[in-house]
Amino acid sequence: MPRQPHNRRCHCAGHAKFDGKRICVPLRRGLPYIPLMASSKKPTPAGMPSRQQVLDFITDSKEPAGKREIARAFGLRGNEKIALKALLKDMADEGLLDIGKARAFHLMGGVPKVTVLRVIDVEGAQVMAVPERWEAEGHPIPKLRVIERGKRGALGVGDRILARTEQAGHGWVAHPMKKLAGAAEDMLGVVAKDERGKLILRPVDKRIRKETQISDIGEAVPGDLVLAEKTGRPPRISARVTHVLGDPFQPRAFSLIAIHKYGIPDEFPGEVEEEAAKVHDLPLHADLREDLRHLPIVAIDPIDARDFDDAVWATPDDDPANEGGFKAIVAIADVSYYVRPGSQLDRQARKRGNSVYFPDRVVPMLPHALSSDMCSLRAGEDRAAMACHLVIDRNGLMKSWRFTRAVIRVAANIPYEQAQAAIDRAEGGPTPFVSSEVETRGTKRVSTSLEANGEMVDLVGIALKPLWACWRLLAKARAARDPLDLDLPERRVVIDETGRIVSIAIRERLDAHRLIEDYMIAANVAAAKALEARKAPVMYRIHEPPSREKLASLKDYLDTFDISLALGQVITPKTFNRIIAQIPADLPARAQIMEQILRSQTQAYYGPRNVGHFGLALGSYAHFTSPIRRYADLLVHRSLVGAYGLELPAPPKTGSGEKSIPRETRLSGEDMNDLAPIGEVISRFERRAMEAERETIDRYVAAFLTTRLGEVLPCRITGVQSFGFFATVEELGGDGLVPVSTLGAEYFTYDQVHQALEGQQSGERYALGDRLDLRLVEADPISGALRFEIPVGASHLPMAGKDRRRPGAPRPMGRPGRPSNIRHTARSKGPVKRR
């Protein structure tokens, strides 16, 4: 069809005659021809697309479609662009379109082609994310399945990604383009007023010293613990309160701070609780399990234990070929029977990774119907167990092992202290161990007597004595192996039912603790080796040797005590044990040297690739003994079920409309392929739990010490920096700062190698590990921070001013961009800044 030249009346590609009429030829092929017709109204520009054409273009576009891209595609110019802007606004008002952050349009209720997503869930290889910004009112926020390429498991909950999105079936998928920096995290703090009466947010993290002004307090009042988000731009950053968490001094509030700070899931969805109640009533299948109810198996646990997931038994081996040896059983709650792969319980357990133990509460990995009831090995009740049968020779080495699914009935739940007292009395004289029922934090522990053949039999003779005799063989093998022996103190916070602190003390280390520890290590080794024998997947507990950089740093530190560490040798746990043996027992810095050795070690983690356990001096090691509170142990149990054919009959089908319980308890094929990313996730959750537990104990210590402000307390220096030194209260713990500014007017030198501050004139020295008395001047329970000062004089001495230097003091060094009273050196000595 011949085209006519373009004119000023319309903006199209040209004109043509068709059926005797003059029509426009648009730029974009496939669009209908629009005849020019006289009208009293202002004509619609000939090249303007219809609403449907705009929707079709946005849907088909492979790139973000903004106003400029739409105008270019339809050849719009000048006033037509203004008309297009009005059209797009009308379509947005009508709910047909939504506009993204980059001024790109997408269908209302849909997702932009390229957008920023936030990861909200990771289940093995399945990563789910949601758009970081969503303003489509009336449309639920979509969840996108993220398809990772390259290294799987690189994304974790909370990560932000820039992704290309597309519809797949009835859902959406996202293809990551790049990982973005983390968004500004919510601020956790307490609403307060400053000296001018303005509202501020006091942080709960003791590492953050700056308070933030509050621009929007919401429904909070001064004194409330709140979550807030940052608003504004630097330097005028303010806080907007988003959630009110309550009174920070209420009982159990200190653990609540840690739960919110670290994002620890502390509630189970309704459907998970329902599934827990359903599996709680599954039949034990006692006829298909090994029946061990006739054995006097005992559970020895902390006096404040909330759940009991392991029990032990031992007896001399009657096999002549193993004279002097023992047979032992380590019975572990059969959690894999109740928590099955792919179930709601399994997904929730993986999201937690482990239970978190605070002084005032437990955040369990599993609902209470399982963790503290059906999977807890309580005395006198039949329980499903995974039994590890061990044969120990006279040297404490394992000759053989086997695993069965069993039914057990624990004879007694005995606290460590009572078990130790019983065996001490039994071995020291004829005094029998007599204990009535003991009430401990609501847990009823049965008497340590057992009815057998109609008579009451003392458990010390039939249960505890054989356990101790077998353990002494295991201890002999442990000594020959010579694992890393760092006996560091552990704090125990005791609170009453109202949340009031009763006491804080160092846990006593007993032989009863070592006994259970060695039995558990033996079972863990047996589980790893049993799976390796069948070439089955193993979630190993891995502890790699220290890095050369950390060893070099430790060597420099030990040199200050005239203790040698040769870096050219093969480093083994025995190397560090020899160093510990060189430290005099009465050396004040002994505990600090052991802490430095601990800090030089790498952090243990979970993974399917075996590189051994350096600290325990073991070639193969996996966690098997705590499936109630560790997801890694649950995976090992499932792998044992599959490797040794321990599957039990599938549960009965539920009625119509109800979700059925998964049939199998063995490790799924999907989990076999995803052990590496699963290991990374649960290792990260383990570190999160450790930090949360430690910070909560610090807050309880600070609260406990608020009644002792002004007192002089025995302390030990635990860290030295240029701005001061950190000290901890002996027997209580809790780190506090002694600022260098409180040490008087004298300049102090920071010696990084020797970890010390030394006065230039007086020669007074504060070094790592020193014991000294300090006055407590501040204790903040909200952040857990403490502040000390030396008891007499120093903080009241005159300060070195600009115009009055002490006689003989060195002239401050000038340096652009740095205060003139700073002269800091790492390995040499020099004055440091006064604060």
Short mmCIF file of C-alpha atoms in Angstrom, two decimals, residues 157-565:
data_model
loop_
_atom_site.label_atom_id
_atom_site.label_comp_id
_atom_site.label_asym_id
_atom_site.label_seq_id
_atom_site.Cartn_x
_atom_site.Cartn_y
_atom_site.Cartn_z
CA VAL A 157 17.26 -15.89 55.59
CA GLY A 158 17.36 -12.08 55.48
CA ASP A 159 19.65 -11.82 52.44
CA ARG A 160 18.74 -9.28 49.75
CA ILE A 161 19.12 -10.07 46.05
CA LEU A 162 18.50 -8.32 42.77
CA ALA A 163 16.65 -10.87 40.65
CA ARG A 164 14.95 -11.35 37.33
CA THR A 165 11.45 -12.70 37.83
CA GLU A 166 9.00 -14.64 35.70
CA GLN A 167 5.75 -16.49 36.09
CA ALA A 168 5.88 -20.29 36.16
CA GLY A 169 2.54 -22.02 36.25
CA HIS A 170 0.48 -20.47 39.00
CA GLY A 171 3.49 -19.01 40.84
CA TRP A 172 6.62 -16.96 40.38
CA VAL A 173 10.30 -17.84 40.15
CA ALA A 174 13.33 -15.60 40.56
CA HIS A 175 16.78 -15.85 38.99
CA PRO A 176 19.37 -14.01 41.14
CA MET A 177 21.50 -11.46 39.31
CA LYS A 178 23.55 -10.28 42.29
CA LYS A 179 23.56 -10.36 46.07
CA LEU A 180 23.02 -6.95 47.61
CA ALA A 181 24.26 -5.43 50.82
CA GLY A 182 22.03 -6.01 53.82
CA ALA A 183 19.27 -3.52 54.45
CA ALA A 184 19.31 -1.35 57.52
CA GLU A 185 18.35 -3.63 60.39
CA ASP A 186 15.65 -2.84 62.89
CA MET A 187 16.94 -1.18 66.03
CA LEU A 188 16.18 -2.81 69.36
CA GLY A 189 16.23 -0.51 72.35
CA VAL A 190 14.48 1.13 75.26
CA VAL A 191 12.56 4.39 74.97
CA ALA A 192 14.01 7.03 77.29
CA LYS A 193 14.31 10.79 77.69
CA ASP A 194 17.56 12.72 77.58
CA GLU A 195 18.47 15.65 79.82
CA ARG A 196 16.55 18.01 77.54
CA GLY A 197 13.41 15.90 77.76
CA LYS A 198 13.61 14.64 74.18
CA LEU A 199 12.74 11.04 73.40
CA ILE A 200 15.69 8.82 72.56
CA LEU A 201 16.26 5.14 71.86
CA ARG A 202 18.86 3.54 74.12
CA PRO A 203 20.39 0.50 72.34
CA VAL A 204 20.41 -2.89 74.04
CA ASP A 205 23.69 -3.84 72.36
CA LYS A 206 26.56 -2.82 74.64
CA ARG A 207 28.82 -2.43 71.62
CA ILE A 208 26.65 0.48 70.41
CA ARG A 209 27.26 3.59 72.51
CA LYS A 210 25.24 6.10 70.47
CA GLU A 211 21.63 6.88 71.32
CA THR A 212 19.17 7.74 68.54
CA GLN A 213 16.52 10.43 68.64
CA ILE A 214 12.96 9.14 68.17
CA SER A 215 10.86 10.87 65.51
CA ASP A 216 7.75 8.66 65.87
CA ILE A 217 7.08 6.93 69.19
CA GLY A 218 3.86 5.23 68.07
CA GLU A 219 2.09 3.64 71.05
CA ALA A 220 5.24 3.27 73.16
CA VAL A 221 5.95 5.11 76.39
CA PRO A 222 9.28 5.82 78.10
CA GLY A 223 10.68 2.64 79.57
CA ASP A 224 9.26 0.32 76.90
CA LEU A 225 11.41 -2.16 75.03
CA VAL A 226 10.72 -1.51 71.33
CA LEU A 227 11.70 -2.38 67.79
CA ALA A 228 12.32 0.67 65.58
CA GLU A 229 13.44 1.38 62.06
CA LYS A 230 15.82 4.06 60.91
CA THR A 231 14.40 7.07 59.08
CA GLY A 232 15.98 10.11 57.49
CA ARG A 233 19.42 10.55 56.01
CA PRO A 234 22.81 11.02 57.64
CA PRO A 235 23.61 12.92 59.72
CA ARG A 236 19.97 13.34 60.78
CA ILE A 237 19.06 9.72 61.40
CA SER A 238 16.09 9.16 63.68
CA ALA A 239 14.07 6.16 64.84
CA ARG A 240 10.45 5.28 64.16
CA VAL A 241 8.97 2.79 66.62
CA THR A 242 7.34 -0.14 64.82
CA HIS A 243 6.67 -2.68 67.61
CA VAL A 244 6.28 -2.37 71.37
CA LEU A 245 7.70 -5.45 73.13
CA GLY A 246 6.90 -4.48 76.72
CA ASP A 247 8.74 -3.78 79.96
CA PRO A 248 12.43 -4.83 79.72
CA PHE A 249 12.54 -5.53 83.47
CA GLN A 250 9.64 -7.96 83.52
CA PRO A 251 10.50 -11.63 84.24
CA ARG A 252 11.93 -13.39 81.16
CA ALA A 253 12.45 -10.08 79.36
CA PHE A 254 16.23 -10.46 79.12
CA SER A 255 15.89 -13.55 76.95
CA LEU A 256 13.17 -11.79 74.95
CA ILE A 257 15.73 -9.11 74.04
CA ALA A 258 18.06 -11.75 72.61
CA ILE A 259 15.22 -13.52 70.80
CA HIS A 260 14.26 -10.35 68.95
CA LYS A 261 17.82 -9.17 68.40
CA TYR A 262 18.88 -12.41 66.70
CA GLY A 263 15.54 -13.25 65.07
CA ILE A 264 15.16 -16.58 66.86
CA PRO A 265 11.77 -18.22 66.09
CA ASP A 266 10.08 -18.70 69.47
CA GLU A 267 6.53 -19.68 68.50
CA PHE A 268 5.20 -22.63 66.50
CA PRO A 269 2.43 -22.16 63.93
CA GLY A 270 -0.89 -23.78 64.75
CA GLU A 271 -0.54 -26.48 62.09
CA VAL A 272 2.81 -27.54 63.58
CA GLU A 273 1.33 -27.88 67.06
CA GLU A 274 -1.52 -29.91 65.56
CA GLU A 275 0.90 -32.24 63.80
CA ALA A 276 2.90 -32.64 67.03
CA ALA A 277 -0.26 -33.66 68.86
CA LYS A 278 -1.05 -36.13 66.08
CA VAL A 279 2.36 -37.86 66.02
CA HIS A 280 2.42 -37.84 69.82
CA ASP A 281 -0.12 -40.65 69.72
CA LEU A 282 1.64 -42.85 67.16
CA PRO A 283 1.99 -46.47 68.34
CA LEU A 284 5.44 -47.45 69.59
CA HIS A 285 5.39 -50.81 67.75
CA ALA A 286 7.02 -52.42 70.79
CA ASP A 287 6.74 -55.84 69.15
CA LEU A 288 8.95 -54.64 66.26
CA ARG A 289 11.50 -52.92 68.46
CA GLU A 290 14.21 -54.40 70.65
CA ASP A 291 12.77 -54.61 74.17
CA LEU A 292 15.23 -53.14 76.70
CA ARG A 293 12.73 -52.36 79.44
CA HIS A 294 14.21 -54.97 81.75
CA LEU A 295 17.57 -53.17 81.96
CA PRO A 296 18.30 -50.60 84.70
CA ILE A 297 19.03 -47.80 82.23
CA VAL A 298 19.51 -44.42 83.93
CA ALA A 299 19.53 -40.83 82.68
CA ILE A 300 22.09 -38.55 84.34
CA ASP A 301 21.47 -34.87 83.58
CA PRO A 302 21.89 -31.35 84.99
CA ILE A 303 19.70 -30.62 87.97
CA ASP A 304 17.88 -27.95 85.95
CA ALA A 305 17.45 -30.08 82.79
CA ARG A 306 14.24 -29.42 80.85
CA ASP A 307 14.38 -32.49 78.63
CA PHE A 308 16.07 -35.88 78.79
CA ASP A 309 17.26 -37.25 75.46
CA ASP A 310 19.92 -39.78 76.52
CA ALA A 311 20.27 -42.67 78.98
CA VAL A 312 23.09 -45.12 79.63
CA TRP A 313 23.71 -48.65 80.88
CA ALA A 314 26.79 -50.85 81.23
CA THR A 315 27.68 -54.31 82.49
CA PRO A 316 30.82 -56.48 82.43
CA ASP A 317 31.12 -58.48 79.22
CA ASP A 318 30.61 -62.22 79.79
CA ASP A 319 32.42 -63.07 76.55
CA PRO A 320 35.72 -64.82 77.45
CA ALA A 321 37.30 -63.25 74.38
CA ASN A 322 36.72 -59.82 75.93
CA GLU A 323 37.85 -60.49 79.46
CA GLY A 324 37.94 -57.29 81.51
CA GLY A 325 35.78 -55.53 78.93
CA PHE A 326 32.23 -54.18 79.08
CA LYS A 327 29.02 -54.08 77.13
CA ALA A 328 27.31 -50.70 77.12
CA ILE A 329 24.14 -49.16 75.71
CA VAL A 330 23.64 -45.49 74.92
CA ALA A 331 19.90 -45.03 74.39
CA ILE A 332 18.78 -41.86 72.60
CA ALA A 333 15.21 -40.65 72.10
CA ASP A 334 13.92 -41.89 68.72
CA VAL A 335 12.98 -38.44 67.45
CA SER A 336 13.17 -39.51 63.80
CA TYR A 337 10.12 -41.73 64.37
CA TYR A 338 8.01 -38.67 65.20
CA VAL A 339 9.66 -35.93 63.10
CA ARG A 340 9.59 -37.24 59.55
CA PRO A 341 11.20 -35.77 56.41
CA GLY A 342 8.97 -33.29 54.62
CA SER A 343 6.58 -32.83 57.53
CA GLN A 344 5.60 -29.50 59.07
CA LEU A 345 7.57 -30.49 62.16
CA ASP A 346 10.65 -31.14 60.05
CA ARG A 347 10.44 -27.77 58.31
CA GLN A 348 10.10 -25.92 61.60
CA ALA A 349 12.96 -27.87 63.18
CA ARG A 350 15.23 -26.98 60.28
CA LYS A 351 14.32 -23.30 60.57
CA ARG A 352 15.52 -23.37 64.18
CA GLY A 353 18.51 -25.69 63.79
CA ASN A 354 18.76 -26.23 67.54
CA SER A 355 17.12 -25.44 70.85
CA VAL A 356 18.26 -22.28 72.61
CA TYR A 357 18.74 -22.46 76.38
CA PHE A 358 18.32 -19.24 78.36
CA PRO A 359 18.37 -19.00 82.16
CA ASP A 360 14.66 -18.13 82.17
CA ARG A 361 13.27 -20.18 79.28
CA VAL A 362 14.00 -22.70 76.56
CA VAL A 363 13.22 -21.96 72.93
CA PRO A 364 12.85 -25.57 71.77
CA MET A 365 13.57 -26.96 68.34
CA LEU A 366 10.44 -29.10 68.65
CA PRO A 367 7.04 -28.38 70.23
CA HIS A 368 6.67 -29.26 73.91
CA ALA A 369 4.38 -32.19 73.08
CA LEU A 370 7.55 -33.90 71.81
CA SER A 371 10.58 -32.15 73.32
CA SER A 372 9.47 -32.33 76.95
CA ASP A 373 6.95 -35.16 76.74
CA MET A 374 6.91 -38.02 74.23
CA CYS A 375 10.59 -37.69 73.20
CA SER A 376 11.84 -37.02 76.73
CA LEU A 377 13.18 -40.14 78.47
CA ARG A 378 11.33 -39.75 81.74
CA ALA A 379 11.66 -42.36 84.44
CA GLY A 380 9.09 -45.11 84.66
CA GLU A 381 7.54 -44.48 81.20
CA ASP A 382 7.90 -46.51 78.01
CA ARG A 383 9.73 -44.55 75.36
CA ALA A 384 10.89 -45.13 71.78
CA ALA A 385 14.68 -45.04 71.53
CA MET A 386 17.54 -45.49 69.11
CA ALA A 387 19.94 -47.80 70.96
CA CYS A 388 23.69 -47.81 70.32
CA HIS A 389 25.17 -51.12 71.56
CA LEU A 390 28.91 -50.88 72.30
CA VAL A 391 31.48 -53.50 73.16
CA ILE A 392 34.44 -51.97 75.03
CA ASP A 393 37.71 -53.85 75.56
CA ARG A 394 39.96 -53.65 78.62
CA ASN A 395 41.85 -50.69 77.10
CA GLY A 396 38.69 -48.65 76.57
CA LEU A 397 38.64 -49.14 72.80
CA MET A 398 35.44 -49.97 70.93
CA LYS A 399 35.58 -53.47 69.49
CA SER A 400 32.15 -53.37 67.84
CA TRP A 401 28.86 -51.49 67.70
CA ARG A 402 25.36 -51.94 66.38
CA PHE A 403 22.22 -49.79 66.23
CA THR A 404 18.62 -50.83 66.85
CA ARG A 405 15.27 -49.23 67.35
CA ALA A 406 14.23 -50.11 70.88
CA VAL A 407 11.67 -49.50 73.58
CA ILE A 408 13.10 -48.57 76.97
CA ARG A 409 11.90 -47.66 80.45
CA VAL A 410 14.37 -45.42 82.26
CA ALA A 411 14.91 -46.54 85.85
CA ALA A 412 15.78 -43.10 87.23
CA ASN A 413 16.52 -39.51 86.23
CA ILE A 414 19.49 -38.62 88.43
CA PRO A 415 21.13 -35.18 88.68
CA TYR A 416 24.90 -35.10 88.19
CA GLU A 417 25.47 -34.00 91.77
CA GLN A 418 23.43 -36.86 93.25
CA ALA A 419 25.04 -39.46 91.01
CA GLN A 420 28.49 -38.20 92.00
CA ALA A 421 27.62 -38.19 95.70
CA ALA A 422 26.21 -41.70 95.43
CA ILE A 423 29.28 -43.20 93.79
CA ASP A 424 31.64 -41.35 96.15
CA ARG A 425 29.84 -42.73 99.18
CA ALA A 426 29.61 -46.21 97.69
CA GLU A 427 33.31 -46.35 96.90
CA GLY A 428 34.38 -44.72 100.14
CA GLY A 429 32.38 -46.95 102.48
CA PRO A 430 29.26 -49.05 102.93
CA THR A 431 26.91 -46.04 103.18
CA PRO A 432 24.17 -46.69 100.61
CA PHE A 433 22.81 -43.98 98.36
CA VAL A 434 19.31 -43.27 99.58
CA SER A 435 17.30 -40.63 97.75
CA SER A 436 13.62 -39.98 97.85
CA GLU A 437 11.80 -38.18 95.08
CA VAL A 438 13.39 -34.86 94.19
CA GLU A 439 11.51 -31.93 92.72
CA THR A 440 13.65 -29.93 90.33
CA ARG A 441 12.10 -27.07 88.33
CA GLY A 442 8.83 -28.95 88.07
CA THR A 443 10.44 -32.21 86.93
CA LYS A 444 9.75 -35.22 89.12
CA ARG A 445 12.69 -37.57 89.50
CA VAL A 446 11.92 -41.04 90.76
CA SER A 447 13.71 -42.82 93.60
CA THR A 448 17.04 -44.41 92.86
CA SER A 449 15.74 -47.84 93.83
CA LEU A 450 14.37 -50.37 91.39
CA GLU A 451 11.93 -53.22 91.94
CA ALA A 452 13.30 -56.51 90.62
CA ASN A 453 11.80 -59.93 91.41
CA GLY A 454 9.60 -58.32 94.03
CA GLU A 455 12.49 -56.69 95.91
CA MET A 456 13.77 -53.12 95.97
CA VAL A 457 17.28 -53.13 94.53
CA ASP A 458 19.76 -50.31 95.07
CA LEU A 459 20.61 -48.67 91.72
CA VAL A 460 24.14 -47.85 92.83
CA GLY A 461 25.19 -51.48 92.68
CA ILE A 462 23.35 -52.52 89.53
CA ALA A 463 23.55 -49.29 87.51
CA LEU A 464 26.02 -46.67 88.72
CA LYS A 465 28.97 -48.88 89.70
CA PRO A 466 29.12 -50.71 86.33
CA LEU A 467 28.76 -47.37 84.52
CA TRP A 468 31.71 -45.91 86.43
CA ALA A 469 33.82 -49.04 85.91
CA CYS A 470 33.23 -48.98 82.15
CA TRP A 471 33.82 -45.22 82.04
CA ARG A 472 37.24 -45.60 83.62
CA LEU A 473 38.21 -47.74 80.62
CA LEU A 474 36.85 -45.10 78.24
CA ALA A 475 38.78 -42.44 80.18
CA LYS A 476 41.96 -44.51 79.76
CA ALA A 477 41.45 -44.55 75.99
CA ARG A 478 40.72 -40.83 76.02
CA ALA A 479 43.97 -40.14 77.89
CA ALA A 480 45.90 -42.19 75.33
CA ARG A 481 44.26 -40.20 72.54
CA ASP A 482 45.18 -36.97 74.39
CA PRO A 483 42.46 -34.63 73.06
CA LEU A 484 42.55 -30.90 73.74
CA ASP A 485 42.00 -30.45 77.48
CA LEU A 486 40.67 -26.94 78.15
CA ASP A 487 38.72 -27.06 81.38
CA LEU A 488 37.17 -23.59 81.25
CA PRO A 489 34.57 -22.45 83.80
CA GLU A 490 30.88 -22.28 82.89
CA ARG A 491 28.46 -19.89 84.56
CA ARG A 492 25.12 -21.05 85.90
CA VAL A 493 22.32 -18.55 86.57
CA VAL A 494 19.65 -19.72 88.99
CA ILE A 495 16.34 -17.85 89.02
CA ASP A 496 13.11 -18.46 90.89
CA GLU A 497 9.61 -18.79 89.46
CA THR A 498 9.09 -15.02 89.49
CA GLY A 499 12.21 -14.43 87.40
CA ARG A 500 14.24 -13.09 90.33
CA ILE A 501 17.94 -13.99 90.31
CA VAL A 502 18.76 -16.35 93.16
CA SER A 503 22.44 -16.91 92.45
CA ILE A 504 25.14 -16.87 89.80
CA ALA A 505 28.01 -19.31 90.19
CA ILE A 506 30.56 -21.32 88.26
CA ARG A 507 29.38 -24.85 87.48
CA GLU A 508 31.43 -27.47 89.28
CA ARG A 509 33.06 -30.00 86.96
CA LEU A 510 32.46 -33.53 88.28
CA ASP A 511 33.45 -37.01 87.17
CA ALA A 512 29.74 -37.57 86.51
CA HIS A 513 29.93 -34.89 83.80
CA ARG A 514 32.99 -36.52 82.24
CA LEU A 515 31.33 -39.94 82.40
CA ILE A 516 28.30 -38.89 80.35
CA GLU A 517 30.51 -36.89 78.00
CA ASP A 518 32.70 -39.92 77.22
CA TYR A 519 29.73 -42.22 76.67
CA MET A 520 28.22 -39.67 74.28
CA ILE A 521 31.52 -39.29 72.39
CA ALA A 522 31.75 -43.08 72.02
CA ALA A 523 28.21 -43.25 70.59
CA ASN A 524 28.90 -40.33 68.23
CA VAL A 525 32.03 -42.03 66.89
CA ALA A 526 30.13 -45.33 66.49
CA ALA A 527 27.37 -43.57 64.51
CA ALA A 528 29.86 -41.98 62.10
CA LYS A 529 31.75 -45.23 61.56
CA ALA A 530 28.55 -47.27 61.18
CA LEU A 531 27.36 -44.97 58.39
CA GLU A 532 30.77 -44.97 56.72
CA ALA A 533 30.71 -48.78 56.73
CA ARG A 534 27.52 -48.67 54.64
CA LYS A 535 28.74 -45.73 52.53
CA ALA A 536 25.72 -43.80 53.74
CA PRO A 537 25.52 -39.98 53.96
CA VAL A 538 26.94 -38.52 57.19
CA MET A 539 26.48 -35.06 58.65
CA TYR A 540 29.90 -34.81 60.30
CA ARG A 541 30.84 -32.58 63.18
CA ILE A 542 34.01 -31.00 61.83
CA HIS A 543 36.76 -29.20 63.73
CA GLU A 544 39.73 -28.19 61.61
CA PRO A 545 43.26 -27.49 62.94
CA PRO A 546 44.14 -23.85 63.78
CA SER A 547 45.24 -21.58 60.96
CA ARG A 548 48.88 -20.52 60.73
CA GLU A 549 47.91 -16.87 61.32
CA LYS A 550 46.25 -17.72 64.65
CA LEU A 551 49.16 -19.92 65.65
CA ALA A 552 51.61 -17.10 64.94
CA SER A 553 49.56 -14.72 67.08
CA LEU A 554 49.40 -17.29 69.89
CA LYS A 555 53.16 -17.81 69.67
CA ASP A 556 53.77 -14.07 70.16
CA TYR A 557 51.48 -14.11 73.19
CA LEU A 558 53.08 -17.20 74.76
CA ASP A 559 56.54 -15.72 74.27
CA THR A 560 55.64 -13.06 76.82
CA PHE A 561 55.37 -15.86 79.42
CA ASP A 562 58.58 -17.58 78.23
CA ILE A 563 56.51 -20.46 76.86
CA SER A 564 57.69 -21.72 73.50
CA LEU A 565 55.55 -22.81 70.57
#
